[in-house]
Amino acid sequence: MLIAYFATARTGAQTLPTQMYVADFMTPNIICQLHLPNGALLVGTDGGVFFFNGVRFVQLGPPQGLPPTGIVFGLTLTTNGTIAAKYLSRIFTAQFDPARPNLTDLHFQALGKFKITPTERIAAFGDGIVTIDQWRLRHISFTPGSPPPTQPMLPGDEEVAAFHSHDDKLWAITFSNRFCHATLTRPFVCMPPPPARWNDEKWRTITVTGKLVYARSNHHFAVIDPRSETVAYSALPFTSQRYESIDRPPLFITGDGAALTPGDGGLMEWHAGVWRRFNFPTEALADDRIRTITETGKGTLWIGFFNSGEARVLGYRSVESWTKQDGLSNNSIWSMVRQPDGPLWIGTDTSLDTFSATRTPKIQRVFQEHADSLSLDKAGHIWFVASYQKLCRVENILTPIVCRTERGPDMALSQPNGPTWLISQTGLRKVVPGPDNTFSTIPVLTGTSAWASLDPLTDRFWMQIDTDLISVGAKGDVQRLNGFQNAEDAESTHYASIGLKTLWVVNASHLYRIQHEGMKVTHTATYSTQTLGLRSPFVSIKADTRHWLWVGTGEGVLVNNGHQWTHITTQDGLISNDVNEGSIEEDSDGSMWIGTSSGLSHLTNITNLFDTTPAAPFIEAVSLNGRKLTGPAPYYSRAPLDITFGTLDYAHSLPASFEYRLDGVDGAPIFTASDHVHYPYLPPGKHIFHLTTYDTHDGKRSNETTVTLTMPYPWWQRWPFIIVSGATVILTAYVAFRLRLRKILARQTELAALVDHQTRELQHAARELEYQASHDSLTGLLNRRTLGKSTDTLQRQRRRGEIIHIVAMDVDHFKSINDNLGHSAGDEVLAEIGRRFRLNLTENERAFRYGGEEFLFMLLADRKHAHQRAEELRHELTRERIVLTDGDHIQLTISAGCSSLADPRQLDEAIDQADQCLYRAKISGRDRLVMAGSDAR
């Protein structure tokens, strides 16, 4: 007999945090659920079948062969892998492939119409399903050619109220409350009805597992052992008339053998003979009714409601939560401490509560004031600060609480082998026992302080006095930590010690990991809220016996195991992300208690907290302009590209986050919490789309899933068109080139002639300019600017014994010509002299107009021949009269002076010397030549 499974104890309620999915459905009326072996979840509603892709519920409809809408009364999976979906009047089946996680790839086919009760559910059995038709149980085979269901399965045509199957076992409840069972090879056998005490109402739900069978009525519960056909009955707790109008209230058995079924305003769990009650976090859920319950991989619990949609229970079996509706005096939890072999003491905003974790756990208020900073002393007494004004002590829940008013008390701290201390705004005080269960405090250190943390290995505690970090021993001895000062005030600073050499210090904005040898800092590592991905401040810190660090924030709890960080939030089952100051506590069994502003959470299963590598995602669909692609795009298109994806890893934080990158389009990986990405178009060529599931808690990534996307090149970028186009372009270019070349050649000939003509003109102009620059315009002789160049030329031409001689010549009485005959007559005279010079010059001679009526004659000769040649030239210039244009005749005489130039660098000196000789010729009577170094004659 299984009577031993039951006890009269009932636990207090606790709250089930949930993630709700409502907007994904046409109407939020959930009717049935199906958990598939690969972890996927199908949900039947009064608007069709939906599949959860890890982000949202996606409807399966016409693309999968199902109606666009309609009420779905049943979903099941047969042993040969056939999924069956029962609508009002038709049954649709599809072959399930566990290796294909994308359920949008399913292809359903409609079976023939059967005359069965439309609103009944179905269960897999053998090669088909079983269902109820006119309250008779009938079998429908999916084997081709099988006859339609005509004969009832139960003997005696007995009416059936409920049924359920598991593997080859089929159980049913008749209207006479008999439990009947059959297998694929054995017909139904029915057990006697329940005893009268348990037979006063209809049994309406039955569930089969591998070893036991469970059943319930509106107020009764039964556990059946099929091997001995014995039944253990008990009364259902927490139920009234709420589910009397429901034909078959859900009854689900979890993987660890717990029975879940709805009760008044929530859910009931039967586990190891004890009932527990779960409340929902909102009144809307509490007022709604549960229609279906199931469990997906790794213990994720799903609940379908009549009007509220689908709920994913957060942290089921790993996090327990309590709020005011579960018995707490207040939702704002500030401190917890476990009394040895006693209750958990809980400090709230308005009270001190105790939580007794026995078979009949309950929450009891023992003190009605604000209570925080709970501490346990070596005698097992509880110390706490009440209403920010008093230090209090209590021995147990049966003894009175003793309080003493203190100035600015912040925290009580007890050393396992030492006294109890009071940390206050004025410093550190030691608690001293007094007579008759009284106590007092004496000052030890003065200064601003607020928090302290016990180091269990050394029985010392850390605290801050003003800006100094100090360590205090059991006898009150104080040691200061050298090498670190906290910039924040003591009010917002908390401490945690791990081992003998590591101290963690946290203030509102920074977390410090301090390595120290004795009281000297050897290394400090700093973490900010930003580097840890937070937008809210740090508020609490705790080191547990595993040497893990727990950090409370306004966004949940950060946990570090010495190697990596992870993040626990409401998505993991916390009742709230708003963790209160100093409200993290380790229990004696290693579990953790987290106090928040919205209730108390208990982390019961943290062994796999860091084993959180997410499962690989799947590609749901690739669509081009709304049309699904199953391979390369059939033709080039600049239509938009959409890729949808998902994950079956429902155990991780949902909705899931993904990291993706499309080669050739995305420069770097992109993060998204959506289940699809959109590209304006896909460039031509082959691209690989990379996708991983990303855990936002610890940054871990799944294995990569990829899909190759191929967009054909447009016709104008394909080889045939490129070759023809290239040939056409080349031919056109060649013809154009030839025509252009002909025109260019003609133009070049024309330009060459024009250039030649212009070159000649430029050369002539250049010669003219050069002539004008080097010759006197009146006489045609060289001008004085060319003296240096001419000297250099003659110097290069001279032969042995020759030197350059310079002869200065001047027309005698030239001023009288200008005065008597006019300047024009003088110009004619000068021009004629220039002409006569040019007629009489040889190759090695140069004549210059030096200025006015003065000329220079330069020649190569020895002294003797220079004198002869100068005289000869002077006579040639004056031998004949000059005839002017007006008919006048003028007879000229010329005076000259000659000097020699041995060094061309002394040209100016030679010219001066020639001028001096010319002057001597003038004063000697004119019309003569004077040589340098001789007398005038």
Coordinates of N, CA, C and O in Angstrom, one line a residue, residues 247-347:
D247 N -13.9 20.1 -17.2 CA -14.1 18.6 -17.4 C -12.9 17.8 -16.8 O -13.1 16.9 -16.1
R248 N -11.7 18.3 -17.2 CA -10.6 17.5 -16.8 C -9.5 18.5 -16.3 O -8.6 18.9 -17.1
P249 N -9.4 18.8 -15.0 CA -8.4 19.7 -14.5 C -7.0 19.0 -14.8 O -6.8 17.8 -14.6
P250 N -6.0 19.8 -15.2 CA -4.7 19.2 -15.6 C -4.0 18.5 -14.4 O -4.1 19.0 -13.3
L251 N -3.4 17.4 -14.6 CA -2.5 16.7 -13.6 C -1.3 16.3 -14.4 O -1.3 15.4 -15.3
F252 N -0.2 16.9 -14.0 CA 1.1 16.7 -14.7 C 2.1 16.1 -13.7 O 2.2 16.6 -12.6
I253 N 2.9 15.2 -14.2 CA 4.0 14.6 -13.4 C 5.3 15.0 -13.9 O 5.6 14.8 -15.1
T254 N 6.2 15.7 -13.1 CA 7.4 16.2 -13.6 C 8.5 15.1 -13.7 O 8.2 13.9 -13.2
G255 N 9.6 15.4 -14.2 CA 10.7 14.5 -14.4 C 11.2 13.9 -13.1 O 11.7 12.7 -13.1
D256 N 11.1 14.6 -12.0 CA 11.6 14.1 -10.7 C 10.4 13.5 -9.8 O 10.6 13.3 -8.6
G257 N 9.3 13.3 -10.5 CA 8.2 12.5 -9.8 C 7.2 13.4 -9.0 O 6.4 12.9 -8.3
A258 N 7.3 14.7 -9.2 CA 6.3 15.6 -8.5 C 5.1 15.7 -9.3 O 5.1 15.8 -10.5
A259 N 3.9 15.7 -8.6 CA 2.6 15.9 -9.3 C 2.2 17.3 -9.2 O 2.2 17.9 -8.1
L260 N 1.8 18.0 -10.3 CA 1.4 19.3 -10.3 C 0.0 19.4 -10.8 O -0.4 18.7 -11.8
T261 N -0.9 20.1 -10.1 CA -2.3 20.3 -10.5 C -2.8 21.6 -9.9 O -2.2 22.1 -8.9
P262 N -3.8 22.2 -10.6 CA -4.2 23.5 -10.1 C -5.0 23.5 -8.8 O -5.7 22.5 -8.5
G263 N -4.9 24.5 -8.0 CA -5.7 24.7 -6.8 C -6.3 26.1 -6.8 O -6.2 26.8 -7.8
D264 N -6.9 26.5 -5.8 CA -7.5 27.8 -5.7 C -6.4 28.9 -5.8 O -5.5 29.0 -5.0
G265 N -6.5 29.7 -6.8 CA -5.6 30.8 -7.0 C -4.2 30.5 -7.3 O -3.3 31.4 -7.2
G266 N -3.9 29.3 -7.7 CA -2.5 29.0 -8.0 C -2.3 27.5 -8.4 O -3.2 26.9 -8.9
L267 N -1.1 27.0 -8.1 CA -0.7 25.6 -8.4 C -0.4 24.9 -7.2 O 0.2 25.4 -6.2
M268 N -0.7 23.6 -7.2 CA -0.3 22.7 -6.1 C 0.7 21.7 -6.6 O 0.7 21.2 -7.7
E269 N 1.7 21.4 -5.7 CA 2.7 20.4 -6.0 C 2.7 19.3 -4.9 O 2.8 19.6 -3.7
W270 N 2.6 18.0 -5.3 CA 2.8 16.9 -4.4 C 4.1 16.3 -4.7 O 4.4 15.9 -5.8
H271 N 5.0 16.2 -3.6 CA 6.3 15.7 -3.8 C 6.7 15.0 -2.5 O 6.7 15.7 -1.5
A272 N 7.1 13.8 -2.6 CA 7.5 13.0 -1.4 C 6.5 13.0 -0.3 O 6.9 13.1 0.9
G273 N 5.2 13.0 -0.7 CA 4.2 12.9 0.3 C 3.8 14.2 0.9 O 3.0 14.2 1.8
V274 N 4.3 15.3 0.4 CA 4.0 16.6 1.0 C 3.4 17.5 -0.1 O 3.9 17.6 -1.2
W275 N 2.4 18.2 0.3 CA 1.8 19.2 -0.7 C 2.4 20.6 -0.4 O 2.5 21.0 0.7
R276 N 2.7 21.3 -1.5 CA 3.1 22.7 -1.4 C 2.2 23.5 -2.3 O 1.7 23.0 -3.4
R277 N 2.0 24.7 -1.9 CA 1.1 25.6 -2.7 C 2.0 26.7 -3.3 O 2.8 27.3 -2.7
F278 N 1.7 27.0 -4.6 CA 2.4 28.0 -5.3 C 1.4 29.1 -5.7 O 0.3 28.8 -6.3
N279 N 1.7 30.3 -5.4 CA 0.9 31.5 -5.8 C 1.5 32.1 -7.1 O 2.7 32.0 -7.3
F280 N 0.7 32.7 -7.9 CA 1.2 33.4 -9.0 C 1.4 34.9 -8.7 O 0.8 35.5 -7.7
P281 N 2.3 35.6 -9.4 CA 2.8 36.9 -9.0 C 1.7 38.0 -9.2 O 1.9 39.1 -8.7
T282 N 0.7 37.7 -10.0 CA -0.3 38.8 -10.3 C -1.7 38.3 -10.0 O -2.0 37.1 -10.1
E283 N -2.6 39.2 -9.7 CA -4.0 38.9 -9.4 C -4.6 38.3 -10.7 O -5.5 37.5 -10.6
A284 N -4.2 38.8 -11.9 CA -4.9 38.3 -13.1 C -4.6 36.9 -13.3 O -5.5 36.1 -13.7
L285 N -3.4 36.4 -13.0 CA -3.1 35.0 -13.1 C -3.8 34.2 -12.0 O -4.3 33.1 -12.3
A286 N -3.8 34.7 -10.8 CA -4.5 34.1 -9.7 C -6.0 33.9 -10.0 O -6.6 32.9 -9.6
D287 N -6.6 34.9 -10.7 CA -8.0 34.8 -11.0 C -8.3 33.9 -12.2 O -9.5 33.4 -12.3
D288 N -7.3 33.7 -13.0 CA -7.5 32.8 -14.2 C -7.4 31.3 -13.8 O -7.0 31.0 -12.7
R289 N -7.8 30.4 -14.7 CA -7.7 29.0 -14.4 C -6.7 28.3 -15.3 O -6.5 28.7 -16.5
I290 N -6.0 27.3 -14.8 CA -5.0 26.6 -15.5 C -5.7 25.5 -16.3 O -6.5 24.8 -15.9
R291 N -5.2 25.4 -17.6 CA -5.8 24.4 -18.5 C -4.9 23.3 -18.8 O -5.3 22.2 -19.1
T292 N -3.6 23.6 -18.8 CA -2.6 22.6 -19.2 C -1.2 22.9 -18.6 O -0.9 24.0 -18.4
I293 N -0.5 21.8 -18.3 CA 0.8 21.9 -17.7 C 1.7 21.0 -18.4 O 1.4 19.8 -18.7
T294 N 3.0 21.4 -18.7 CA 4.0 20.5 -19.2 C 5.4 20.9 -18.8 O 5.5 22.0 -18.2
E295 N 6.3 20.1 -19.1 CA 7.7 20.4 -18.7 C 8.6 20.1 -19.9 O 8.5 19.0 -20.5
T296 N 9.5 21.0 -20.3 CA 10.4 20.8 -21.4 C 11.8 20.5 -20.8 O 11.9 20.4 -19.6
G297 N 12.8 20.4 -21.6 CA 14.1 19.9 -21.2 C 14.7 20.7 -20.1 O 14.5 21.9 -20.0
K298 N 15.4 20.1 -19.2 CA 16.1 20.7 -18.0 C 15.1 21.3 -17.1 O 15.5 22.2 -16.4
G299 N 13.9 20.7 -17.0 CA 13.0 21.1 -16.0 C 12.3 22.5 -16.1 O 11.9 23.1 -15.1
T300 N 12.2 23.0 -17.4 CA 11.5 24.2 -17.6 C 10.0 23.9 -17.6 O 9.5 23.1 -18.4
L301 N 9.2 24.6 -16.7 CA 7.8 24.3 -16.6 C 7.0 25.4 -17.3 O 7.3 26.6 -17.3
W302 N 6.0 24.9 -18.1 CA 5.1 25.7 -18.8 C 3.6 25.5 -18.4 O 3.2 24.4 -18.2
I303 N 2.9 26.6 -18.3 CA 1.5 26.5 -17.8 C 0.6 27.3 -18.8 O 0.9 28.5 -19.2
G304 N -0.4 26.6 -19.3 CA -1.3 27.3 -20.2 C -2.6 27.7 -19.5 O -3.2 26.9 -18.8
F305 N -3.1 28.9 -19.7 CA -4.2 29.4 -19.0 C -5.4 29.6 -20.0 O -5.2 29.6 -21.2
F306 N -6.6 29.7 -19.4 CA -7.8 29.9 -20.1 C -7.8 31.2 -20.9 O -8.2 31.3 -22.0
N307 N -7.4 32.3 -20.2 CA -7.5 33.6 -20.8 C -6.2 34.4 -20.8 O -6.2 35.6 -21.3
S308 N -5.2 33.9 -20.2 CA -3.9 34.7 -20.0 C -2.8 34.3 -20.8 O -1.7 34.8 -20.7
G309 N -3.0 33.3 -21.7 CA -1.9 32.9 -22.5 C -1.0 31.8 -21.9 O -1.5 31.1 -21.0
E310 N 0.3 31.8 -22.3 CA 1.2 30.8 -21.9 C 2.2 31.4 -20.9 O 2.7 32.5 -21.1
A311 N 2.5 30.7 -19.8 CA 3.5 31.1 -18.8 C 4.6 30.2 -18.7 O 4.4 29.0 -18.7
R312 N 5.8 30.7 -18.8 CA 7.0 29.9 -18.5 C 7.4 30.2 -17.0 O 7.7 31.4 -16.7
V313 N 7.5 29.2 -16.2 CA 7.8 29.3 -14.8 C 9.3 29.5 -14.7 O 10.1 28.7 -15.2
L314 N 9.8 30.6 -14.0 CA 11.2 30.9 -13.9 C 11.8 30.3 -12.7 O 11.3 30.5 -11.5
G315 N 12.8 29.5 -12.9 CA 13.6 29.0 -11.7 C 12.9 27.8 -11.0 O 13.2 27.6 -9.8
Y316 N 12.0 27.1 -11.7 CA 11.3 26.0 -11.0 C 12.3 24.9 -10.7 O 13.2 24.6 -11.5
R317 N 12.3 24.5 -9.5 CA 13.2 23.5 -8.9 C 14.6 24.0 -8.6 O 15.5 23.3 -8.1
S318 N 14.9 25.3 -8.9 CA 16.2 25.9 -8.5 C 16.1 27.1 -7.7 O 17.0 27.5 -7.0
V319 N 14.9 27.8 -7.8 CA 14.7 29.0 -7.0 C 13.4 29.0 -6.4 O 12.4 28.8 -7.1
E320 N 13.3 29.2 -5.1 CA 12.0 29.3 -4.4 C 11.8 30.8 -4.0 O 12.8 31.5 -3.6
S321 N 10.6 31.3 -4.0 CA 10.4 32.7 -3.7 C 9.2 32.9 -2.8 O 8.2 32.1 -3.0
W322 N 9.2 33.8 -1.9 CA 8.1 34.1 -1.0 C 7.9 35.6 -1.0 O 8.8 36.4 -1.1
T323 N 6.6 36.0 -1.0 CA 6.2 37.4 -0.9 C 5.2 37.6 0.2 O 4.9 36.6 1.0
K324 N 4.7 38.7 0.3 CA 3.7 39.0 1.4 C 2.5 38.1 1.3 O 1.9 37.7 2.3
Q325 N 2.1 37.8 0.0 CA 0.9 36.9 -0.1 C 1.2 35.4 0.3 O 0.3 34.7 0.5
D326 N 2.5 35.1 0.5 CA 2.9 33.8 1.0 C 3.1 33.7 2.5 O 3.5 32.7 3.0
G327 N 2.9 34.9 3.2 CA 3.1 34.9 4.6 C 4.1 35.8 5.2 O 4.2 36.1 6.4
L328 N 5.0 36.4 4.3 CA 5.9 37.4 4.8 C 5.2 38.6 5.3 O 4.2 39.0 4.8
S329 N 5.8 39.3 6.3 CA 5.1 40.5 6.9 C 5.3 41.6 5.9 O 4.5 42.5 5.9
N330 N 6.4 41.6 5.2 CA 6.7 42.7 4.2 C 7.5 42.2 3.1 O 8.3 41.3 3.3
N331 N 7.4 42.8 1.9 CA 8.1 42.3 0.8 C 9.6 42.8 0.7 O 10.4 42.2 0.0
S332 N 9.9 43.9 1.5 CA 11.2 44.4 1.5 C 12.1 43.7 2.5 O 11.9 43.9 3.7
I333 N 13.0 42.8 2.0 CA 13.9 42.0 2.9 C 15.2 42.6 3.0 O 15.9 42.9 2.0
W334 N 15.7 42.7 4.3 CA 17.0 43.4 4.5 C 18.1 42.5 5.0 O 19.3 42.8 4.9
S335 N 17.7 41.4 5.7 CA 18.8 40.6 6.3 C 18.2 39.2 6.6 O 17.0 39.1 6.9
M336 N 19.1 38.2 6.6 CA 18.7 36.8 7.0 C 19.8 36.2 7.7 O 21.0 36.5 7.5
V337 N 19.5 35.2 8.7 CA 20.5 34.4 9.3 C 19.8 33.1 9.8 O 18.7 33.1 10.2
R338 N 20.5 32.0 9.6 CA 20.0 30.7 10.0 C 20.5 30.4 11.5 O 21.6 30.5 11.8
Q339 N 19.5 30.1 12.3 CA 19.8 29.6 13.7 C 20.1 28.1 13.7 O 19.3 27.4 13.1
P340 N 21.2 27.7 14.3 CA 21.5 26.2 14.3 C 20.3 25.4 14.7 O 19.7 25.7 15.8
D341 N 19.9 24.4 13.9 CA 18.8 23.5 14.2 C 17.5 24.3 14.5 O 16.7 23.9 15.3
G342 N 17.4 25.5 13.9 CA 16.3 26.3 14.1 C 15.8 27.0 12.8 O 16.2 26.6 11.7
P343 N 15.0 28.0 13.0 CA 14.4 28.6 11.8 C 15.4 29.6 11.1 O 16.4 29.9 11.7
L344 N 15.0 30.0 10.0 CA 15.6 31.1 9.3 C 15.0 32.4 9.8 O 13.8 32.6 9.8
W345 N 15.8 33.3 10.3 CA 15.3 34.6 10.8 C 15.4 35.6 9.6 O 16.5 35.7 9.0
I346 N 14.4 36.4 9.5 CA 14.3 37.3 8.3 C 13.9 38.7 8.8 O 12.9 38.9 9.5
G347 N 14.8 39.7 8.5 CA 14.6 41.1 8.8 C 13.9 41.8 7.6 O 14.4 41.7 6.5

